[in-house]
């Protein structure tokens, strides 16, 4: 793939993700998935006690 305006080597190094930034992204996604799974347990069905 050719870019009409390729970046210089130093610019590429500045915009490339680091190991830390990639690990942080995976951690955030993992935490979100855990939260979504735990919320599913609670369900959203009406319970009899909610009506009284």
C-alpha positions as CSV (number, residue, x, y, z in Angstrom):
1,X,0.0,0.0,0.0
2,X,1.4,3.4,-1.0
3,X,0.6,6.6,0.7
4,X,0.6,9.9,-1.3
5,X,2.3,11.6,1.7
6,X,4.3,9.0,3.6
7,X,5.4,9.8,7.2
8,X,9.0,10.1,8.1
9,X,10.5,7.5,10.4
10,X,10.4,9.8,13.4
11,X,6.7,10.6,12.7
12,X,5.9,6.9,12.4
13,X,7.5,6.3,15.8
14,X,5.5,9.1,17.3
15,X,2.1,7.8,16.1
16,X,2.7,4.1,16.6
17,X,1.1,2.6,19.7
18,X,3.4,1.5,22.5
19,X,3.2,-1.8,24.4
20,X,1.8,0.1,27.4
21,X,-1.0,1.8,25.4
22,X,-2.0,-1.5,23.8
23,X,-2.1,-3.2,27.2
24,X,-4.2,-0.3,28.6
25,X,-6.7,-0.7,25.7
26,X,-7.0,-4.5,26.2
27,X,-7.5,-3.9,30.0
28,X,-10.3,-1.4,29.4
29,X,-12.0,-3.7,27.0
30,X,-11.7,-6.6,29.4
31,X,-13.1,-4.6,32.3
32,X,-16.0,-3.5,30.2
33,X,-16.8,-7.1,29.2
34,X,-16.7,-8.2,32.8
35,X,-19.1,-5.4,33.8
36,X,-21.5,-6.3,31.0
37,X,-21.5,-10.0,31.9
38,X,-22.1,-9.1,35.6
39,X,-25.0,-6.8,34.7
40,X,-26.7,-9.6,32.7
41,X,-27.0,-11.6,35.9
42,X,-29.3,-9.0,37.4
43,X,-31.7,-9.1,34.4
44,X,-34.4,-6.4,33.9
45,X,-37.6,-8.4,34.5
46,X,-40.3,-7.0,36.8
47,X,-40.4,-8.7,40.1
48,X,-43.6,-9.0,42.2
49,X,-42.1,-6.9,45.0
50,X,-41.5,-4.1,42.5
51,X,-45.3,-3.7,42.1
52,X,-46.0,-3.4,45.8
